[in-house]
Structures are given as C-alpha cells and as structure tokens.
PDB file of C-alpha atoms in Angstrom:
ATOM      1  CA  GLY A 199     124.105 196.807   3.527  1.00 41.00           C
ATOM      2  CA  ASN A 200     124.311 194.379   6.628  1.00 46.00           C
ATOM      3  CA  LEU A 201     120.985 194.662   8.781  1.00 53.00           C
ATOM      4  CA  HIS A 202     122.143 193.016  11.304  1.00 51.00           C
ATOM      5  CA  VAL A 203     122.412 195.872  14.041  1.00 51.00           C
ATOM      6  CA  GLY A 204     121.667 193.391  17.026  1.00 54.00           C
ATOM      7  CA  VAL A 205     123.637 191.076  18.964  1.00 52.00           C
ATOM      8  CA  ASP A 206     121.111 187.928  18.515  1.00 54.00           C
ATOM      9  CA  THR A 207     118.848 189.060  14.681  1.00 53.00           C
ATOM     10  CA  LEU A 208     120.050 187.200  12.259  1.00 57.00           C
ATOM     11  CA  PHE A 209     119.816 183.629  13.201  1.00 60.00           C
ATOM     12  CA  TYR A 210     116.236 184.282  14.112  1.00 58.00           C
ATOM     13  CA  ILE A 211     115.781 185.878  10.555  1.00 59.00           C
ATOM     14  CA  ASN A 212     116.787 183.529   9.006  1.00 65.00           C
ATOM     15  CA  TYR A 213     115.611 180.617  10.598  1.00 66.00           C
ATOM     16  CA  PRO A 214     111.661 182.471  11.035  1.00 61.00           C
ATOM     17  CA  SER A 215     110.176 179.506  12.299  1.00 65.00           C
ATOM     18  CA  THR A 216     111.833 178.663  15.723  1.00 66.00           C
ATOM     19  CA  ASN A 217     111.959 180.225  18.487  1.00 66.00           C
ATOM     20  CA  HIS A 218     115.198 180.708  19.592  1.00 66.00           C
ATOM     21  CA  ASN A 219     115.149 177.841  22.496  1.00 68.00           C
ATOM     22  CA  TRP A 220     112.955 180.526  24.249  1.00 69.00           C
ATOM     23  CA  LEU A 221     110.962 178.100  25.803  1.00 70.00           C
ATOM     24  CA  ASP A 222     113.771 176.122  26.979  1.00 70.00           C
ATOM     25  CA  ILE A 223     115.161 179.012  29.720  1.00 72.00           C
ATOM     26  CA  GLY A 224     111.575 179.966  30.330  1.00 73.00           C
ATOM     27  CA  ARG A 225     109.998 182.932  28.118  1.00 76.00           C
ATOM     28  CA  GLN A 226     106.499 181.116  26.936  1.00 79.00           C
ATOM     29  CA  GLY A 227     105.740 185.084  27.702  1.00 80.00           C
ATOM     30  CA  GLY A 228     108.331 186.144  25.469  1.00 80.00           C
ATOM     31  CA  ILE A 229     107.419 183.713  22.350  1.00 77.00           C
ATOM     32  CA  LEU A 230     103.268 184.315  22.726  1.00 80.00           C
ATOM     33  CA  ILE A 231     103.998 188.056  22.813  1.00 82.00           C
ATOM     34  CA  HIS A 232     106.380 187.489  18.997  1.00 80.00           C
ATOM     35  CA  LYS A 233     103.670 185.630  18.068  1.00 78.00           C
ATOM     36  CA  LEU A 234     100.734 187.765  18.354  1.00 82.00           C
ATOM     37  CA  PHE A 235     102.710 190.107  17.520  1.00 80.00           C
ATOM     38  CA  PHE A 236     105.209 188.717  14.098  1.00 76.00           C
ATOM     39  CA  GLN A 237     103.176 186.610  12.445  1.00 70.00           C
ATOM     40  CA  SER A 238     104.412 186.412   9.133  1.00 68.00           C
ATOM     41  CA  GLN A 239     108.346 187.376   8.979  1.00 70.00           C
ATOM     42  CA  TYR A 240     110.163 189.276  11.654  1.00 71.00           C
ATOM     43  CA  SER A 241     111.265 192.624  11.089  1.00 76.00           C
ATOM     44  CA  MET A 242     113.673 194.196  13.105  1.00 79.00           C
ATOM     45  CA  PHE A 243     112.701 197.830  12.054  1.00 83.00           C
ATOM     46  CA  PHE A 244     109.571 197.227  13.427  1.00 85.00           C
ATOM     47  CA  ALA A 245     110.365 195.305  16.244  1.00 84.00           C
ATOM     48  CA  GLN A 246     112.150 198.612  17.450  1.00 86.00           C
ATOM     49  CA  GLY A 247     109.747 200.895  16.424  1.00 90.00           C
ATOM     50  CA  MET A 248     106.314 199.010  18.193  1.00 90.00           C
ATOM     51  CA  ALA A 249     109.217 199.004  21.149  1.00 90.00           C
ATOM     52  CA  LEU A 250     110.115 202.619  21.016  1.00 90.00           C
ATOM     53  CA  ILE A 251     105.672 203.426  21.004  1.00 94.00           C
ATOM     54  CA  THR A 252     104.941 200.832  23.944  1.00 93.00           C
ATOM     55  CA  TYR A 253     108.668 202.748  25.275  1.00 91.00           C
ATOM     56  CA  LEU A 254     106.876 205.956  25.330  1.00 92.00           C
ATOM     57  CA  LEU A 255     103.162 204.193  26.836  1.00 94.00           C
ATOM     58  CA  ALA A 256     105.344 202.546  29.404  1.00 92.00           C
ATOM     59  CA  ALA A 257     106.298 205.956  30.591  1.00 91.00           C
ATOM     60  CA  PHE A 258     102.934 207.142  30.225  1.00 92.00           C
ATOM     61  CA  VAL A 259     101.791 204.449  32.920  1.00 92.00           C
ATOM     62  CA  LEU A 260     104.700 204.856  35.290  1.00 90.00           C
ATOM     63  CA  SER A 261     104.921 208.468  35.931  1.00 91.00           C
ATOM     64  CA  TYR A 262     100.544 208.277  35.847  1.00 91.00           C
ATOM     65  CA  LEU A 263     101.549 205.717  39.006  1.00 90.00           C
ATOM     66  CA  LEU A 264     103.548 207.940  40.827  1.00 89.00           C
ATOM     67  CA  TYR A 265     101.762 210.794  40.247  1.00 89.00           C
ATOM     68  CA  SER A 266      98.544 208.473  41.712  1.00 87.00           C
ATOM     69  CA  ILE A 267     100.342 207.344  44.762  1.00 85.00           C
ATOM     70  CA  ALA A 268     102.358 210.270  45.467  1.00 84.00           C
ATOM     71  CA  GLU A 269     101.686 213.055  43.394  1.00 84.00           C
ATOM     72  CA  VAL A 270     105.143 212.593  42.107  1.00 83.00           C
ATOM     73  CA  SER A 271     104.662 215.620  38.758  1.00 87.00           C
ATOM     74  CA  ALA A 272     104.674 214.671  35.068  1.00 84.00           C
ATOM     75  CA  TRP A 273     109.005 215.822  35.256  1.00 86.00           C
ATOM     76  CA  LYS A 274     109.799 214.218  38.544  1.00 88.00           C
ATOM     77  CA  SER A 275     107.812 211.341  36.349  1.00 86.00           C
ATOM     78  CA  GLY A 276     109.914 211.375  32.876  1.00 84.00           C
ATOM     79  CA  LEU A 277     112.652 212.124  34.733  1.00 88.00           C
ATOM     80  CA  PHE A 278     112.688 209.116  36.755  1.00 86.00           C
ATOM     81  CA  PHE A 279     111.850 207.475  33.497  1.00 86.00           C
ATOM     82  CA  LEU A 280     114.338 209.020  31.904  1.00 85.00           C
ATOM     83  CA  PHE A 281     117.369 207.883  34.143  1.00 86.00           C
ATOM     84  CA  MET A 282     115.777 204.030  34.552  1.00 83.00           C
ATOM     85  CA  MET A 283     116.869 204.364  30.793  1.00 82.00           C
ATOM     86  CA  ILE A 284     119.905 204.909  30.178  1.00 85.00           C
ATOM     87  CA  HIS A 285     121.644 203.440  33.068  1.00 83.00           C
ATOM     88  CA  PRO A 286     124.337 200.667  31.077  1.00 82.00           C
ATOM     89  CA  VAL A 287     122.745 197.759  32.821  1.00 75.00           C
ATOM     90  CA  TRP A 288     118.936 198.736  31.538  1.00 77.00           C
ATOM     91  CA  ALA A 289     120.905 200.293  27.849  1.00 77.00           C
ATOM     92  CA  GLU A 290     122.123 196.997  27.329  1.00 76.00           C
ATOM     93  CA  GLN A 291     119.356 195.508  26.376  1.00 77.00           C
ATOM     94  CA  PHE A 292     119.234 197.217  23.049  1.00 75.00           C
ATOM     95  CA  TYR A 293     121.985 195.024  21.991  1.00 74.00           C
ATOM     96  CA  PHE A 294     119.338 192.199  21.813  1.00 76.00           C
ATOM     97  CA  THR A 295     117.262 193.627  19.167  1.00 75.00           C
ATOM     98  CA  LEU A 296     115.396 189.960  18.870  1.00 77.00           C
ATOM     99  CA  GLN A 297     113.698 190.872  22.439  1.00 83.00           C
ATOM    100  CA  ILE A 298     113.172 194.285  23.015  1.00 85.00           C
ATOM    101  CA  PHE A 299     109.979 194.412  21.575  1.00 88.00           C
ATOM    102  CA  GLU A 300     108.960 191.475  23.771  1.00 89.00           C
ATOM    103  CA  ILE A 301     111.051 193.118  26.724  1.00 89.00           C
ATOM    104  CA  ALA A 302     108.997 196.624  26.667  1.00 92.00           C
ATOM    105  CA  VAL A 303     105.976 194.811  26.589  1.00 93.00           C
ATOM    106  CA  GLY A 304     106.990 193.586  29.991  1.00 93.00           C
ATOM    107  CA  VAL A 305     108.308 196.603  30.825  1.00 93.00           C
ATOM    108  CA  LEU A 306     104.334 198.143  29.984  1.00 95.00           C
ATOM    109  CA  LEU A 307     102.470 195.174  32.145  1.00 95.00           C
ATOM    110  CA  THR A 308     104.769 196.023  35.550  1.00 94.00           C
ATOM    111  CA  GLY A 309     103.916 199.098  35.200  1.00 93.00           C
ATOM    112  CA  VAL A 310     100.053 198.511  34.501  1.00 95.00           C
ATOM    113  CA  ALA A 311     100.047 195.685  37.717  1.00 95.00           C
ATOM    114  CA  LEU A 312     102.230 197.683  39.310  1.00 93.00           C
ATOM    115  CA  LEU A 313      98.663 200.105  39.174  1.00 92.00           C
ATOM    116  CA  LEU A 314      96.516 197.195  39.672  1.00 93.00           C
ATOM    117  CA  ALA A 315      98.184 196.350  42.793  1.00 90.00           C
ATOM    118  CA  TYR A 316      97.114 199.425  44.029  1.00 84.00           C
ATOM    119  CA  GLY A 317      94.007 199.237  43.297  1.00 75.00           C
ATOM    120  CA  GLU A 318      91.190 199.227  46.602  1.00 75.00           C
ATOM    121  CA  LYS A 319      88.957 196.518  44.429  1.00 79.00           C
ATOM    122  CA  ARG A 320      90.213 192.181  45.271  1.00 81.00           C
ATOM    123  CA  TRP A 321      89.321 192.070  40.909  1.00 85.00           C
ATOM    124  CA  ASN A 322      92.914 194.852  41.195  1.00 87.00           C
ATOM    125  CA  TRP A 323      94.778 191.987  42.693  1.00 86.00           C
ATOM    126  CA  ILE A 324      94.194 188.962  41.004  1.00 89.00           C
ATOM    127  CA  ALA A 325      94.544 191.212  37.337  1.00 91.00           C
ATOM    128  CA  SER A 326      97.683 191.967  38.917  1.00 91.00           C
ATOM    129  CA  ILE A 327      98.590 187.803  39.635  1.00 92.00           C
ATOM    130  CA  VAL A 328      97.802 187.378  36.783  1.00 92.00           C
ATOM    131  CA  LEU A 329      99.546 189.796  34.435  1.00 93.00           C
ATOM    132  CA  GLN A 330     102.611 189.476  36.986  1.00 93.00           C
ATOM    133  CA  MET A 331     102.838 185.296  35.365  1.00 93.00           C
ATOM    134  CA  LEU A 332     102.971 187.034  31.839  1.00 92.00           C
ATOM    135  CA  ILE A 333     105.480 188.792  32.640  1.00 92.00           C
ATOM    136  CA  PHE A 334     107.831 186.993  34.558  1.00 92.00           C
ATOM    137  CA  SER A 335     107.494 184.320  31.579  1.00 90.00           C
ATOM    138  CA  ILE A 336     108.976 187.128  29.026  1.00 89.00           C
ATOM    139  CA  TYR A 337     112.071 187.908  30.797  1.00 86.00           C
ATOM    140  CA  GLN A 338     112.731 185.937  34.870  1.00 86.00           C
ATOM    141  CA  THR A 339     114.244 189.297  35.476  1.00 87.00           C
ATOM    142  CA  PHE A 340     111.212 191.267  35.455  1.00 89.00           C
ATOM    143  CA  ILE A 341     110.364 189.411  39.299  1.00 91.00           C
ATOM    144  CA  ALA A 342     113.200 192.124  39.920  1.00 91.00           C
ATOM    145  CA  ILE A 343     112.175 195.192  39.067  1.00 90.00           C
ATOM    146  CA  TYR A 344     108.315 194.827  39.988  1.00 92.00           C
ATOM    147  CA  ILE A 345     109.230 193.859  43.562  1.00 93.00           C
ATOM    148  CA  ALA A 346     111.590 197.016  43.415  1.00 91.00           C
ATOM    149  CA  GLY A 347     108.473 198.930  41.727  1.00 91.00           C
ATOM    150  CA  CYS A 348     106.621 197.554  45.216  1.00 90.00           C
ATOM    151  CA  ILE A 349     109.167 198.769  47.058  1.00 92.00           C
ATOM    152  CA  LEU A 350     109.059 202.374  45.473  1.00 89.00           C
ATOM    153  CA  CYS A 351     106.103 202.321  45.543  1.00 88.00           C
ATOM    154  CA  PHE A 352     105.897 201.763  49.321  1.00 89.00           C
ATOM    155  CA  LEU A 353     107.947 204.591  49.980  1.00 90.00           C
ATOM    156  CA  LEU A 354     105.975 207.067  47.943  1.00 87.00           C
ATOM    157  CA  GLN A 355     103.044 206.224  49.794  1.00 85.00           C
ATOM    158  CA  TYR A 356     104.488 206.093  53.344  1.00 85.00           C
ATOM    159  CA  ILE A 357     106.226 209.390  53.126  1.00 84.00           C
ATOM    160  CA  GLN A 358     103.360 211.270  50.697  1.00 80.00           C
ATOM    161  CA  GLU A 359     100.633 209.759  54.468  1.00 79.00           C
ATOM    162  CA  THR A 360     103.416 210.214  57.284  1.00 80.00           C
ATOM    163  CA  ARG A 361     103.822 214.629  55.222  1.00 74.00           C
ATOM    164  CA  CYS A 362      99.705 215.061  55.099  1.00 70.00           C
ATOM    165  CA  GLY A 363      99.985 213.216  58.641  1.00 66.00           C
ATOM    166  CA  GLU A 364      97.563 210.327  57.773  1.00 59.00           C
ATOM    167  CA  GLY A 365      97.816 207.274  59.269  1.00 55.00           C
ATOM    168  CA  LYS A 366      97.380 204.363  57.633  1.00 55.00           C
ATOM    169  CA  THR A 367      97.713 200.621  58.641  1.00 49.00           C
ATOM    170  CA  THR A 368     100.096 198.613  57.851  1.00 50.00           C
ATOM    171  CA  ALA A 369      97.897 196.292  55.879  1.00 49.00           C
ATOM    172  CA  ARG A 370      97.878 198.744  53.187  1.00 52.00           C
ATOM    173  CA  TYR A 371     101.207 198.951  52.686  1.00 50.00           C
ATOM    174  CA  LEU A 372     102.288 195.524  52.528  1.00 52.00           C
ATOM    175  CA  LYS A 373      99.405 195.109  49.963  1.00 53.00           C
ATOM    176  CA  CYS A 374     101.383 194.684  47.325  1.00 50.00           C
ATOM    177  CA  ALA A 375     103.436 192.321  49.010  1.00 48.00           C
TER     178      ALA A 375
END
C-alpha cells in the first residue's frame, strides 16, 4: 500500500541521513529534536504517535498555565486548546508529517517557556529565554505564537487582578515581554 500520507515524507524516508534543507532555512532546533528522537530509520507512524502524546502534554501544560494565571477551569482551557488545534491555519501543519513531532515539541516547550516567564524567580526567566532560543529555531512562527501567548497571559492576569481588586505594578505585567 501507499504509505505516503503527508506532503513531505517520501523524500525523508528515501534519504534518511539528510536534513531536508532545514539548516538552510534556520530550523536548527528541528534538526536537533529529529536527531534526538529518530536515531535510526524515520517512521511516520512513530512520529505521529509521539506528536499526539506531545500535543496532549502541551494541552495539560497550557491548561495549567491558564489555571495558574487566572484560575481558568479545565474544560475552558481544553476548549481553547481544541479551537486552537482545529483552526485551518494550524490544521494545515498536520499535512507536513515530516515535521509534525518537532512542531508538537515546539508547542509543548512554548507552554513551558510561558510558565517559566510568569514565575517569580529570575532563574525561571533565564530558563524561559534559553527555551525560547530552542523554540524559535524549531519553527520561526513560534515567535508570533509566544508573543500571542504573552498577550493572552497578560490580559488574563490583568482581568483576574482587576476582578479581585488587586493593584499590581506595571513591571509585573511587562515581565513576559
């Protein structure tokens, strides 16, 4: 049968030692993750299974992030993540099975970087910056996704604190930027 279920897998299956020009377009993080998880021959089934598990972990991390910032309930967080994943722009990524796992890792690490950025210790901020360097080298679109995540966290935190009547300094709100 035909196992070519994506738009980019055939080349990588036939030439597993190549980086499929990822280095040329600035995806060093994608190459690193690919080398760490796919030492032997590339298996699109393994990649898709690992991507599913990684997306589920990302959903938990993002749910925890939304809860820790604004006490958003689990079902609302899950609904938010579901709408994010079925959006046509994001769903297009699933046709590129060669990079599906690397993108899933990027989503997971973006949630972790946002959690660290909203931490109280300076160590968290440094760890968040280091993670961001890896995330942005996986896929450059994660820059915009991270910024959107910061804006979402800022707005949720601002709404939560104004609802509770807490007055925070402006520096607290700009910590993520």
